[in-house]
Coordinates of C-alpha atoms and ligand atoms in Angstrom, one line a residue:
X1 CA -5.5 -106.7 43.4
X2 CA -2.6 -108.7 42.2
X3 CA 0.9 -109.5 42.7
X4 CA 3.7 -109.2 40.2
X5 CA 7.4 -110.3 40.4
X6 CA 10.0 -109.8 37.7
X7 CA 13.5 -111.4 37.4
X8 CA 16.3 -110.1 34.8
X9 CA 19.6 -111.8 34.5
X10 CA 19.4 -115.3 36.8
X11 CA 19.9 -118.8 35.9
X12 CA 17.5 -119.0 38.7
X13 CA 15.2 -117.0 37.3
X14 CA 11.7 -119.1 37.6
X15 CA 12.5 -120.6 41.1
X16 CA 12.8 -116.7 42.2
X17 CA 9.9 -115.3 40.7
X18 CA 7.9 -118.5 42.1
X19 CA 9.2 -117.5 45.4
X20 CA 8.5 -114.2 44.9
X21 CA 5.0 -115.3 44.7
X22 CA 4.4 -117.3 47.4
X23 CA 5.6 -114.4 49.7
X24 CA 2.8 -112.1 47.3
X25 CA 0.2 -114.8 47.5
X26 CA -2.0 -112.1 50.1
X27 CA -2.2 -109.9 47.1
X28 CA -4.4 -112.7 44.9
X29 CA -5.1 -116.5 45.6
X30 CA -7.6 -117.0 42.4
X31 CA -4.5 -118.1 40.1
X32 CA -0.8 -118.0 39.7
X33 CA 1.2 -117.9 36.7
X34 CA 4.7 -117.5 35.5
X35 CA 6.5 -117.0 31.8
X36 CA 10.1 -117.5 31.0
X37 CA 11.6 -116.5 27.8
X38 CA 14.7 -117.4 26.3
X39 CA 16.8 -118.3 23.0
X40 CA 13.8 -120.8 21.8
X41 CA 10.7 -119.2 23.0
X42 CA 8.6 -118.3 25.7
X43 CA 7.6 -120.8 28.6
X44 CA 4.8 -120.6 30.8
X45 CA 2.8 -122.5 33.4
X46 CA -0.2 -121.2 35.1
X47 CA -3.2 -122.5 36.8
X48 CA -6.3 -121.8 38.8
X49 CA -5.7 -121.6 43.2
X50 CA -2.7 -120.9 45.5
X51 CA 0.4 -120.7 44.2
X52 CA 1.4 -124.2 46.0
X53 CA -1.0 -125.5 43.8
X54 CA -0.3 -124.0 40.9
X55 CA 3.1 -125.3 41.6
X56 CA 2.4 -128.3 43.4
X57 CA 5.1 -130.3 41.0
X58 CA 8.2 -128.0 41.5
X59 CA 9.4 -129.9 38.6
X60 CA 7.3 -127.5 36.5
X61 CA 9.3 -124.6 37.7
X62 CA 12.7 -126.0 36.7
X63 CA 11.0 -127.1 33.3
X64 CA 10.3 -122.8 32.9
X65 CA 14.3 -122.2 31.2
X66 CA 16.1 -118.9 30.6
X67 CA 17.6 -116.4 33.2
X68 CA 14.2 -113.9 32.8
X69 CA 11.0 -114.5 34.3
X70 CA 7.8 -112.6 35.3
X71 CA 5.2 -114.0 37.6
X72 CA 1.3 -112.7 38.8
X73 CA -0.2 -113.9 41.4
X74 CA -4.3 -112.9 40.2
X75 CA -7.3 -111.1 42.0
X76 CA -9.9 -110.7 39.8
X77 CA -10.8 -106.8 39.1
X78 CA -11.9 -106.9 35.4
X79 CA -12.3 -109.8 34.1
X80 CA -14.2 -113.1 35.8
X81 CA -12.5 -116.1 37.3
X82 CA -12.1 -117.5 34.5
X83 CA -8.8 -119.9 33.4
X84 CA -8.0 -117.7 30.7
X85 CA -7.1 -114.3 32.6
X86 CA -5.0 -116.0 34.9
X87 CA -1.4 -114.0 34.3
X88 CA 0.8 -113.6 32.8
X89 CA -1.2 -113.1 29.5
X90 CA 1.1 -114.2 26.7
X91 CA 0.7 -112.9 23.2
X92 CA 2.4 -113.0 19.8
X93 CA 3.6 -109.3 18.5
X94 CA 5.4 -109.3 15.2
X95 CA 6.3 -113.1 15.8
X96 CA 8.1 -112.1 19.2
X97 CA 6.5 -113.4 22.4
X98 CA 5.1 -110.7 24.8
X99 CA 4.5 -111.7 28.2
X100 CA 2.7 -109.4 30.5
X101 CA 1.7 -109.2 34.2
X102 CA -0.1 -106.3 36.0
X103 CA -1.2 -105.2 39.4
X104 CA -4.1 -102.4 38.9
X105 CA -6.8 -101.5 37.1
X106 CA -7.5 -99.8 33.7
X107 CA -10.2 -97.9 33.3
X108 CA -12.9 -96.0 30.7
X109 CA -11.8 -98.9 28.3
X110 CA -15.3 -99.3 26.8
X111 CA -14.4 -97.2 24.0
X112 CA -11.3 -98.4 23.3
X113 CA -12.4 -101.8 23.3
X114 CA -14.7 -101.4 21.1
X115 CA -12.4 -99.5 18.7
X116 CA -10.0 -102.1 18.8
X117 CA -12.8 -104.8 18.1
X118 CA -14.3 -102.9 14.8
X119 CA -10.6 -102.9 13.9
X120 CA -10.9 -106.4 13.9
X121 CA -9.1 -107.4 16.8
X122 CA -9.7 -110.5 18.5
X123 CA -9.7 -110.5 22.2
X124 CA -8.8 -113.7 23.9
X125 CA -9.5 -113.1 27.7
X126 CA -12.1 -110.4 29.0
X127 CA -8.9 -108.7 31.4
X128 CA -8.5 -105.0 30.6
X129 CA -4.5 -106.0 30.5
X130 CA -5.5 -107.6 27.2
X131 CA -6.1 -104.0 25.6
X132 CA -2.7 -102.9 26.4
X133 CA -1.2 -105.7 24.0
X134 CA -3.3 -105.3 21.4
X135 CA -2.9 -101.3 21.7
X136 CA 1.0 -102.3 21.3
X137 CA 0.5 -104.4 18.6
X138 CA -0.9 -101.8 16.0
X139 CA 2.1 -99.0 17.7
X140 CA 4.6 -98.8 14.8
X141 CA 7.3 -97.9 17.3
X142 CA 9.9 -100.8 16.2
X143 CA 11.2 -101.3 19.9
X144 CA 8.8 -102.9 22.0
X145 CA 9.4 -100.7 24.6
X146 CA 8.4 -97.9 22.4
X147 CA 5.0 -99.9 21.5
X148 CA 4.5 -99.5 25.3
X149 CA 4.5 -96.2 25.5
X150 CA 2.4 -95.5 22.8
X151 CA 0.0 -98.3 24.4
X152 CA 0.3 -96.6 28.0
X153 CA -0.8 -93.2 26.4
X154 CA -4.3 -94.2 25.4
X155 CA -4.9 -95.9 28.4
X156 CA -6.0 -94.3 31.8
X157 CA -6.4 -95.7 35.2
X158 CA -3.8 -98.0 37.9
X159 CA -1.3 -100.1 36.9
X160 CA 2.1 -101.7 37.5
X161 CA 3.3 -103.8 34.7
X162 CA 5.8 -105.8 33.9
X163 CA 6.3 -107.0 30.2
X164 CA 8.8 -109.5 29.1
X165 CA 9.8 -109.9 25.4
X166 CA 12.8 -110.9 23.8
X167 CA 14.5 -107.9 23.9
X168 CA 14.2 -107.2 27.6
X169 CA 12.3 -106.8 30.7
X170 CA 10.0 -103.6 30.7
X171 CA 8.4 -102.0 33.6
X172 CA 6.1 -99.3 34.1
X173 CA 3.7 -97.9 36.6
X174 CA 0.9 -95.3 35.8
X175 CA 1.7 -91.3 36.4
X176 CA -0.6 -91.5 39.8
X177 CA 1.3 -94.1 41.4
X178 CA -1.6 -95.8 42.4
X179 CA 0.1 -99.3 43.1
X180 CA 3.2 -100.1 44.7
X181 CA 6.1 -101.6 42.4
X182 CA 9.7 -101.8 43.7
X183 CA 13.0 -102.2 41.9
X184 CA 15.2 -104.7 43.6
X185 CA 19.3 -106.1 42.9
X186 CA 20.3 -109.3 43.4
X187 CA 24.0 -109.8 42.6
X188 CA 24.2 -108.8 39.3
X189 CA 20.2 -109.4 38.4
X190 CA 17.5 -107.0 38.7
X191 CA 14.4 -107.9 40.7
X192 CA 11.0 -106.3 40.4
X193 CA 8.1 -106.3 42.8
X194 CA 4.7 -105.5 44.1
X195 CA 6.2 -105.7 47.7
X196 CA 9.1 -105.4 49.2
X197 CA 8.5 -108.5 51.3
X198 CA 8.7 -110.5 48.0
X199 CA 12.4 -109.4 47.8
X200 CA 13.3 -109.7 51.1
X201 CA 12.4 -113.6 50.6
X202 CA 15.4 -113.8 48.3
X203 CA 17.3 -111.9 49.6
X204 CA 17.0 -108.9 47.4
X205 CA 17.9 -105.1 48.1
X206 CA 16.0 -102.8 47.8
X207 CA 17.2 -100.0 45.0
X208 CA 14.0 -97.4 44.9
X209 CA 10.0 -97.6 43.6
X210 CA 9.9 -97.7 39.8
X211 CA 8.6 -94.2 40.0
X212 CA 4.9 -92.9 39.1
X213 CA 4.8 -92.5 35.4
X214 CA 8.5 -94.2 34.3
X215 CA 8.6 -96.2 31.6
X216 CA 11.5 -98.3 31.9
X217 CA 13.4 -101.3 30.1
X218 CA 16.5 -103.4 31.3
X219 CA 18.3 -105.0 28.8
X220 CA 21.9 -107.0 28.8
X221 CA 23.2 -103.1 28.7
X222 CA 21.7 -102.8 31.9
X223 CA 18.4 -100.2 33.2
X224 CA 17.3 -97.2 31.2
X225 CA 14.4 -95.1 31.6
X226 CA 12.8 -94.8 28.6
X227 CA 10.1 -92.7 29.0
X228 CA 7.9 -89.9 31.5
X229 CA 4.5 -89.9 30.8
X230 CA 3.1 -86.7 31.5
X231 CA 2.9 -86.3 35.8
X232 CA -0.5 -86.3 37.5
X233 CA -1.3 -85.4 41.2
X234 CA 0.0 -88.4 43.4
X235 CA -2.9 -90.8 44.2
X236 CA -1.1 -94.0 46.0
X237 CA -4.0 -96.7 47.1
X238 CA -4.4 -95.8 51.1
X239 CA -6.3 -98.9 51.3
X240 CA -3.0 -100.9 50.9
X241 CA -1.9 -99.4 54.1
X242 CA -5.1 -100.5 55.9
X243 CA -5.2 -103.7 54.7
X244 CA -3.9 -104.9 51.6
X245 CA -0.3 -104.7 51.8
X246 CA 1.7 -106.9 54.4
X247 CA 2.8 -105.8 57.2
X248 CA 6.9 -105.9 56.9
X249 CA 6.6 -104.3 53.7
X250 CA 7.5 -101.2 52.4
X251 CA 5.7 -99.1 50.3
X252 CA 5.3 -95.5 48.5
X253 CA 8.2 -94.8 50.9
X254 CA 6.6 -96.2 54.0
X255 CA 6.9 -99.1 56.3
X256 CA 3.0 -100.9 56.2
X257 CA 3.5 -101.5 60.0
X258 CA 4.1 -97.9 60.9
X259 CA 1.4 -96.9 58.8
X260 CA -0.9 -98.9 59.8
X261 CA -0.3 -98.7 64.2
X262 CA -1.0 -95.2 63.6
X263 CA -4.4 -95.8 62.3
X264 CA -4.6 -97.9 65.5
X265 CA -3.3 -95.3 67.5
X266 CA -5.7 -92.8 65.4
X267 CA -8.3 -94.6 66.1
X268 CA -7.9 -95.1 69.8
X269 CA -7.7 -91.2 70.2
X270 CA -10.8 -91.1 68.3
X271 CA -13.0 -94.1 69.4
X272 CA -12.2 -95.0 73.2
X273 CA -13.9 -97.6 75.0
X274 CA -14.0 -96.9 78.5
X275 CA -14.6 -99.5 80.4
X276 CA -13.2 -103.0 78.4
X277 CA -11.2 -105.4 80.1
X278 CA -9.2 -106.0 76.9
X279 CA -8.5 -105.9 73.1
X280 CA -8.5 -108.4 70.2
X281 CA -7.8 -108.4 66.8
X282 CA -9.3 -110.1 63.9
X283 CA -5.9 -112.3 62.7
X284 CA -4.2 -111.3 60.6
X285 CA -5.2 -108.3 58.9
X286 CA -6.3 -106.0 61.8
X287 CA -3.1 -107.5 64.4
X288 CA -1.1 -104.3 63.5
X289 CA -3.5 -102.2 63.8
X290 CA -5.0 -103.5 67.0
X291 CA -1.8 -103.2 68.7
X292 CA -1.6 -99.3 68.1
X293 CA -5.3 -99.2 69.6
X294 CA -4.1 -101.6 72.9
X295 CA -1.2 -99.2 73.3
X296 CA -3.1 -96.3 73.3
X297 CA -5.5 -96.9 75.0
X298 CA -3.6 -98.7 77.2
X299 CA -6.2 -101.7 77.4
X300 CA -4.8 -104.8 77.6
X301 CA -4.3 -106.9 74.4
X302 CA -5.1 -110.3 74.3
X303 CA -4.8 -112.7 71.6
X304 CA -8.9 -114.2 71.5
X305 CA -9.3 -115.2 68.3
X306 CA -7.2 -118.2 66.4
X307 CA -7.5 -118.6 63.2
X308 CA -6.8 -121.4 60.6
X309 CA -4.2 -120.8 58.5
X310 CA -4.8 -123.3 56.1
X311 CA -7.8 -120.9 54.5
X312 CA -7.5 -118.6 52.4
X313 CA -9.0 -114.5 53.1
X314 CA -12.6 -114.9 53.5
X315 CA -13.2 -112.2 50.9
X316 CA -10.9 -113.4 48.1
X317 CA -13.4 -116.3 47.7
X318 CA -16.2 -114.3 45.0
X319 CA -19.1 -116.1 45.8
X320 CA -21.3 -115.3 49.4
X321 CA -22.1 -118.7 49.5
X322 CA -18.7 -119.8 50.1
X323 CA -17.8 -116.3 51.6
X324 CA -19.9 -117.3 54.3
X325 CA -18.8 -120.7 55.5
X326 CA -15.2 -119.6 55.6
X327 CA -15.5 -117.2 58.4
X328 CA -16.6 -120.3 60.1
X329 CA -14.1 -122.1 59.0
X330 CA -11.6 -119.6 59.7
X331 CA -11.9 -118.3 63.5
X332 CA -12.6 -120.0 66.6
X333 CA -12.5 -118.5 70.4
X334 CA -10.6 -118.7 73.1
X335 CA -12.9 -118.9 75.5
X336 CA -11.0 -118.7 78.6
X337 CA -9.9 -115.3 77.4
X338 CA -13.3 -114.1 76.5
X339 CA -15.8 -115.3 79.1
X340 CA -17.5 -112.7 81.1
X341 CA -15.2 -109.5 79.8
X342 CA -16.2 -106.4 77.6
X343 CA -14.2 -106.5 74.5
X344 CA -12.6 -104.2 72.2
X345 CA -12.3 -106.2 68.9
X346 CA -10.5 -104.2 66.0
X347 CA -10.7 -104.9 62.5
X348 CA -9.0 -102.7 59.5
X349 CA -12.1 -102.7 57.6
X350 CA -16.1 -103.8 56.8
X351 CA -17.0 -104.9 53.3
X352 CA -20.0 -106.5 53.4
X353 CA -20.4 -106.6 57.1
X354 CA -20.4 -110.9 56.9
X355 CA -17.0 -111.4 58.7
X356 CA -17.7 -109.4 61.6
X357 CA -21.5 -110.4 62.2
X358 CA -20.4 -113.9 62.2
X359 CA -17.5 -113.1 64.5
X360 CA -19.7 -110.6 67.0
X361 CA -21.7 -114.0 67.5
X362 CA -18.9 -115.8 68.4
X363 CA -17.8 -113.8 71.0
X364 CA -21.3 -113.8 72.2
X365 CA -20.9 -117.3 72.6
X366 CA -17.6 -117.7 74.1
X367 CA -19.6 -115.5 77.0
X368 CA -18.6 -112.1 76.0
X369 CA -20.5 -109.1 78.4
X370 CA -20.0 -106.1 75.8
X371 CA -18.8 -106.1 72.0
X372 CA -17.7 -102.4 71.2
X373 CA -16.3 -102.8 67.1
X374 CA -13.7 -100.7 66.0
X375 CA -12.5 -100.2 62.4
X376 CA -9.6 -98.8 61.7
X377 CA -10.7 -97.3 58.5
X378 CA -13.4 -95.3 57.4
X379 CA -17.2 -96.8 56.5
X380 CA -16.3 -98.5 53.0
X381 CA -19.4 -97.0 50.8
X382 CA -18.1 -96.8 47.3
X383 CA -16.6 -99.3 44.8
X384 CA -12.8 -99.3 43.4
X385 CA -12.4 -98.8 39.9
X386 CA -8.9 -99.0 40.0
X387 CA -8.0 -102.5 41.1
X388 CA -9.5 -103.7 44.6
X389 CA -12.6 -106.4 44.1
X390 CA -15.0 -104.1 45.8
X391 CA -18.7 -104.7 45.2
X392 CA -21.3 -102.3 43.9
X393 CA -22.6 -99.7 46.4
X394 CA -25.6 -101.5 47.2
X395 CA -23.5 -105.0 47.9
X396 CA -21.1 -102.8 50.2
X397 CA -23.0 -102.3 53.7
X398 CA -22.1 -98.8 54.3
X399 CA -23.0 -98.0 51.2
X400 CA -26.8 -98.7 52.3
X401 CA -26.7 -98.3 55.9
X402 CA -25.9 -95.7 58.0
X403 CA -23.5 -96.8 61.3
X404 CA -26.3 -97.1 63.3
X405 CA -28.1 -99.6 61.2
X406 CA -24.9 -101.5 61.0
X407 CA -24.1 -101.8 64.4
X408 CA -27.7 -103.1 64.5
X409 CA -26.6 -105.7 61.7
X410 CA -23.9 -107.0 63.5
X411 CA -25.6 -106.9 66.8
X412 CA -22.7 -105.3 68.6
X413 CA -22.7 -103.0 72.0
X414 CA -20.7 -100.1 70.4
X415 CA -19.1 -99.4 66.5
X416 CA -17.5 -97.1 65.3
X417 CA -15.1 -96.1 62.5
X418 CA -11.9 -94.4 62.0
X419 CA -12.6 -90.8 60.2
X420 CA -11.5 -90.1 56.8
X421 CA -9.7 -87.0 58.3
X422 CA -8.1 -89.2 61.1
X423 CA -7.0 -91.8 58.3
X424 CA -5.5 -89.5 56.3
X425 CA -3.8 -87.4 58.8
X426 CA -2.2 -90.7 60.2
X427 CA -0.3 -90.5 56.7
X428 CA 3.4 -89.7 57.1
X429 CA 3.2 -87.6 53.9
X430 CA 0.1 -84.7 52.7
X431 CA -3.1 -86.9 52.4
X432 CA -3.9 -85.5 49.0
X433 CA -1.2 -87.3 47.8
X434 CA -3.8 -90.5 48.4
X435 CA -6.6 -91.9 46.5
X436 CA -9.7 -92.2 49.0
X437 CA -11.8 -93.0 46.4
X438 CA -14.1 -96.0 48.2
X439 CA -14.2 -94.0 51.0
X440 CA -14.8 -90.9 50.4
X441 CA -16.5 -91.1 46.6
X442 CA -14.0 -88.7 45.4
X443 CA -12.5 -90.3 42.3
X444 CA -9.0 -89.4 40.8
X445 CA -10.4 -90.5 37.5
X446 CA -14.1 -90.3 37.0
X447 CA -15.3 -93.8 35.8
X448 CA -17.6 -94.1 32.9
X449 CA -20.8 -95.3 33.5
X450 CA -21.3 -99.2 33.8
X451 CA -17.8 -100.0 34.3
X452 CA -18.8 -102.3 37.2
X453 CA -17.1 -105.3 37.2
X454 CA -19.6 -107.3 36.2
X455 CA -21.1 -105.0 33.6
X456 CA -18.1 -104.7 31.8
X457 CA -17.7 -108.5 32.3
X458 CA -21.4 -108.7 30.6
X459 CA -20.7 -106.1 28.0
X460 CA -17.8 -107.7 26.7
X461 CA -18.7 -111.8 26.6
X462 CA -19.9 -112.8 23.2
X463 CA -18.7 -109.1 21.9
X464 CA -15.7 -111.1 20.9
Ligands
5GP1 P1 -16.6 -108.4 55.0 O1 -16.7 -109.7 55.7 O2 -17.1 -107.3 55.8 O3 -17.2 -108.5 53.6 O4 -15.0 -108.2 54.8 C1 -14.2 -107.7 55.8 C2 -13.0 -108.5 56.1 O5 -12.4 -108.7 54.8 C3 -12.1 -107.8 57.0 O6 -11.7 -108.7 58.0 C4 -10.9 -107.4 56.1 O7 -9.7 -107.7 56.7 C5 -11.0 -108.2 54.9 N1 -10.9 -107.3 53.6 C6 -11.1 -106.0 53.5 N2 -10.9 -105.7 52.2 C7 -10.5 -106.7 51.5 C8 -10.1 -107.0 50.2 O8 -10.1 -106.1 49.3 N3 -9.8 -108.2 49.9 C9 -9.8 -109.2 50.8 N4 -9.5 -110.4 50.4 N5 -10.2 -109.0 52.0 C10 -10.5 -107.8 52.4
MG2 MG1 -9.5 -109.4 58.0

C-alpha cells in the first residue's frame, strides 16, 4: 500500500504535498518521495524511512520549486525495498519530464514486461508503475494525457495515479475502484489524495473521489475529464476499512470510523464473551473497532495496552527477524488494569499470527485469568495481488491452520473471527461492490501464475 498526494496551482506546492505525507505516512513508511516541476525542469528528493527522515532538512523541501508537486509515501507490493522504487519514479518522455506516483497494484504484467523488454526497453526499477511509463512512451497520442490512456488500456489490476508532466497534473484510478483517491480545493489550487485526512491537514475541501475509471488532467484551464475506461463491477479494497485506512478518513463514500465500529459492533453480535470483566484493544489499529465491540456488548473498555509511538507498524518492517522484536518494542501492560481479570482483547486482523502470540503472553504476564481473541475481520488465508504486502498462503497463518490450531498457536482461552458474511453486511453499501479477495479467495481479476511478490521480484532481476 502507498500514499499519494498531488498539488496543482500553489507557490506552496512542495511544503503541501510533504504535509500531505506525513498525515499518509500509515499508508507506507519504507520511503518517501516528492517531484516538483516547473519552467526549468523537474525537481525531486526522495529517500529510504519515514517521511521525517526523508525530510529531516526542511531546507530540501523549499529547495523542490514550482507551484505543482506530487508526493508517495512507499509500501512495497511489487518491487523489493530497494532505493530505486522509492516514488515518485521520474522518467524522460520525448525530452519532457514525467513524474509518477501510484497507490495499487498492477497485475498479469509478466507478459507485458517481457514484450516491452524484447522491444528493447530498459527498465530501471523492478516496480510494476515502471511499465506504465514505458507503455506511455511508445503511445503516439501527442498529449501526454492521451499516452496515459493508451498506457492504462493494456494494463489491468488497482491503481491510483497521479502523473505530473509539463503540461499538467493527471490523475486516474482503475475502472474497479479498488483504492481510494480524492479530489480536494484549496483556494484556487487543486489537491489530490489517498485520504481524506491528508487534506484535512491543509485545510483542503473535499470536492468528490476521482471516480473508478476517470482519466483526468488539470491544466492552467482548470479540470477536464479526459477519458472513461470501459466500467467494471465495483471492487473497493474492504480491507482499508478494517485496517488500512485511518480512522477520520473518508473513503469510497464512507467515514473509516463508522465503518469500522460496525465490524466491532458485528462482531460483538457474533462472538460474545460472556463472562469478561473488560475489553482492550491492540493501539491503534483495532481502537475503533474495539469500541463498537465494548459498546455492544456492553463490557467495559479499558485502555490495557500502551504502546510506543515512536515505532513504526510492526508489519511494515519486511523481515521476521525485525518483525518480531518490534512487537516487543511496541506494547507494554498496564498491569493494574489486567491483573486477575478475563479479557476481551480485539484486534482488526491476524497476518502471520506474531503480533498477537507475543501480546497473548503479555497479558499472561501482567496476570491475566482468561484471553478470549477477537478479530474483527475474517481469517486472512489468501495473498493480495492488488496492492496490500500480504505473504504467500503458506506464510499467512490461516492460510495453514484452521482456528482451532491458531488459537492453540497463540495460546489463548477463546478466538474467534468476524464472518465474511458479517463483514460484508456491516457495509453501508451492497457487499459485492467489495473486493474480499484475501479473505474469501475470490479474485476480481484472476492472477497469473507466479505473480507472487517475490517471484516476480526474481523473474525480473538480471532480466533487465
Ligand atoms: P501479524 O502480527 O499477525 O503478522 O499482523 C497483525 C497485525 O498487523 C495487526 O495488529 C494488524 O493491525 C496489523 N496489520 C494487518 N494488516 C496489515 C498490513 O497490511 N500492513 C501493516 N503494516 N499492518 C497490518
Ligand atoms: Mg495492529
Amino acid at each position: 500500500m502507498c500514499g499519494i498526494i498531488g498539488i496543482y496551482g500553489n507557490p506552496e506546492a512542495s511544503n503541501l504535498a510533504y504535509l500531505g505525507l506525513y498525515a499518509q505516512q500509515h499508508r507506507g513508511q519504507e520511503g518517501a518521495g516528492i517531484v516538483t516541476i516547473d519552467d526549468r525542469g523537474a525537481h525531486r528528493h526522495m529517500g529510504q524511512g519515514l517521511v521525517s527522515d526523508v525530510f529531516s532538512n526542511r531546507k530540501v523541501v523549499e529547495s523542490l520549486p514550482g507551484s505543482r508537486a506530487i508526493g508517495h509515501t512507499r509500501y512495497s507490493t511489487t518491487g523489493g525495498l530497494d532505493a530505486k522504487n522509492v516514488g515518485p519514479l521520474l522518467f524522460n518522455v520525448q525530452n519532457q519530464p514525467v513524474a509518477i506516483a501510484h497507490n495499487g497494484n498492477l497485475v498479469n504484467l509478466k507478459a507485458t514486461r517481457l514484450r516491452l523488454q524484447r522491444d528493447g526497453a530498459i527498465f530501471q526499477t523492478s516496480t510494476d508503475t515502471e511499465i506504465i511509463i514505458h507503455l506511455m512512451a511508445r503511445s503516439n497520442a501527442k498529449r501526454m494525457v492521451d499516452r496515459t490512456v493508451d498506457a492504462l488500456s493494456q494494463v489491468e489490476g488497482a491503481y491510483s495515479l497521479l502523473i505530473l508532466t509539463p503540461e499538467g497534473l493527471i490523475a486516474a484510478r482503475d475502472p474497479r475502484g479498488w483504492r481510494p483517491f480524492v479530489i480536494g480545493r484549496l483556494g484556487e489550487s487543486w489537491v489530490f489524495a489517498s485520504e481524506t485526512c491528508a487534506l484535512d491537514l491543509i485545510g483542503a475541501q473535499v470536492l468528490r473521489d476521482v471516480q473508478p475509471g476517470e482519466v483526468l488532467q488539470i491544466d492552467d484551464d482548470g479540470l477536464a475529464t479526459v477519458h472513461q475506461l470501459p466500467a467494471q463491477p465495483l471492487k473497493h479494497c474492504i480491507f482499508e476499512y478494517v485496517y488500512f485506512a485511518r480512522p477520520d478518513s473518508r473513503i469510497f463514500g464512507d467515514n473509516v470510523d463508522k465503518m469500522r465500529r460496525k465490524l466491532g459492533i458485528t462482531l460483538a453480535d457474533e462472538a460474545p464473551a460472556p463472562g469478561a470483566d473488560i475489553t482492550i484493544s491492540v493501539p491503534d489499529s483495532s481502537n475503533t473497532a474495539a469500541l463498537g465491540y465494548a459498546d455492544r456488548s456492553g463490557i467495559r473498555h479499558e485502555i490495557g495496552l500502551i504502546r510506543n509511538h515512536y515505532v513504526g507498524r510492526s508489519f511494515i518492517r519486511p523481515e521476521q527477524r525485525l518483525r518480531d522484536l518490534t512487537v516487543k518494542l511496541k506494547f507494554n501492560t498496564v498491569k493494574g488494569v489486567l491483573e486477575d481479570r478475563e479479557v476481551v482483547i480485539v484486534d482488526d486482523s491476524i497476518v502471520r499470527g506474531t503480533t498477537m502470540r507475543r501480546l497473548v503472553r503479555l497479558l499472561r504476564q501482567a496476570g491475566v485469568k482468561k484471553v478470549h481473541v477477537r478479530i474483527a475481520s475474517p481469517p486472512i488465508r489468501h495473498p493480495c495481488h492488488f496492492g496490500l504486502d500480504f505473504p504467500t498462503e503458506q506464510e499467512l497463518i490461516a492460510g495453514r491452520d484452521s482456528v482451532d490450531q491458531i488459537r492453540e498457536y497463540l495460546e489463548a482461552d477463546t478466538l474467534e473471527y468476524l464472518s465474511l458474511d458479517g463483514l460484508r453486511n456491516s457495509m453501508d453499501r451492497p457487499g459485492d461492490q467489495f473486493c474480499t479477495a484475501c479473505f474469501s479467495g475470490d479474485y476480481p481479476i484472476v492472477p497469473e501464475a507466479g505473480s507472487d511478490k517475490q517471484i516476480f521480484e526474481n523473474s525480473v532481476a538480471g532480466a533487465d
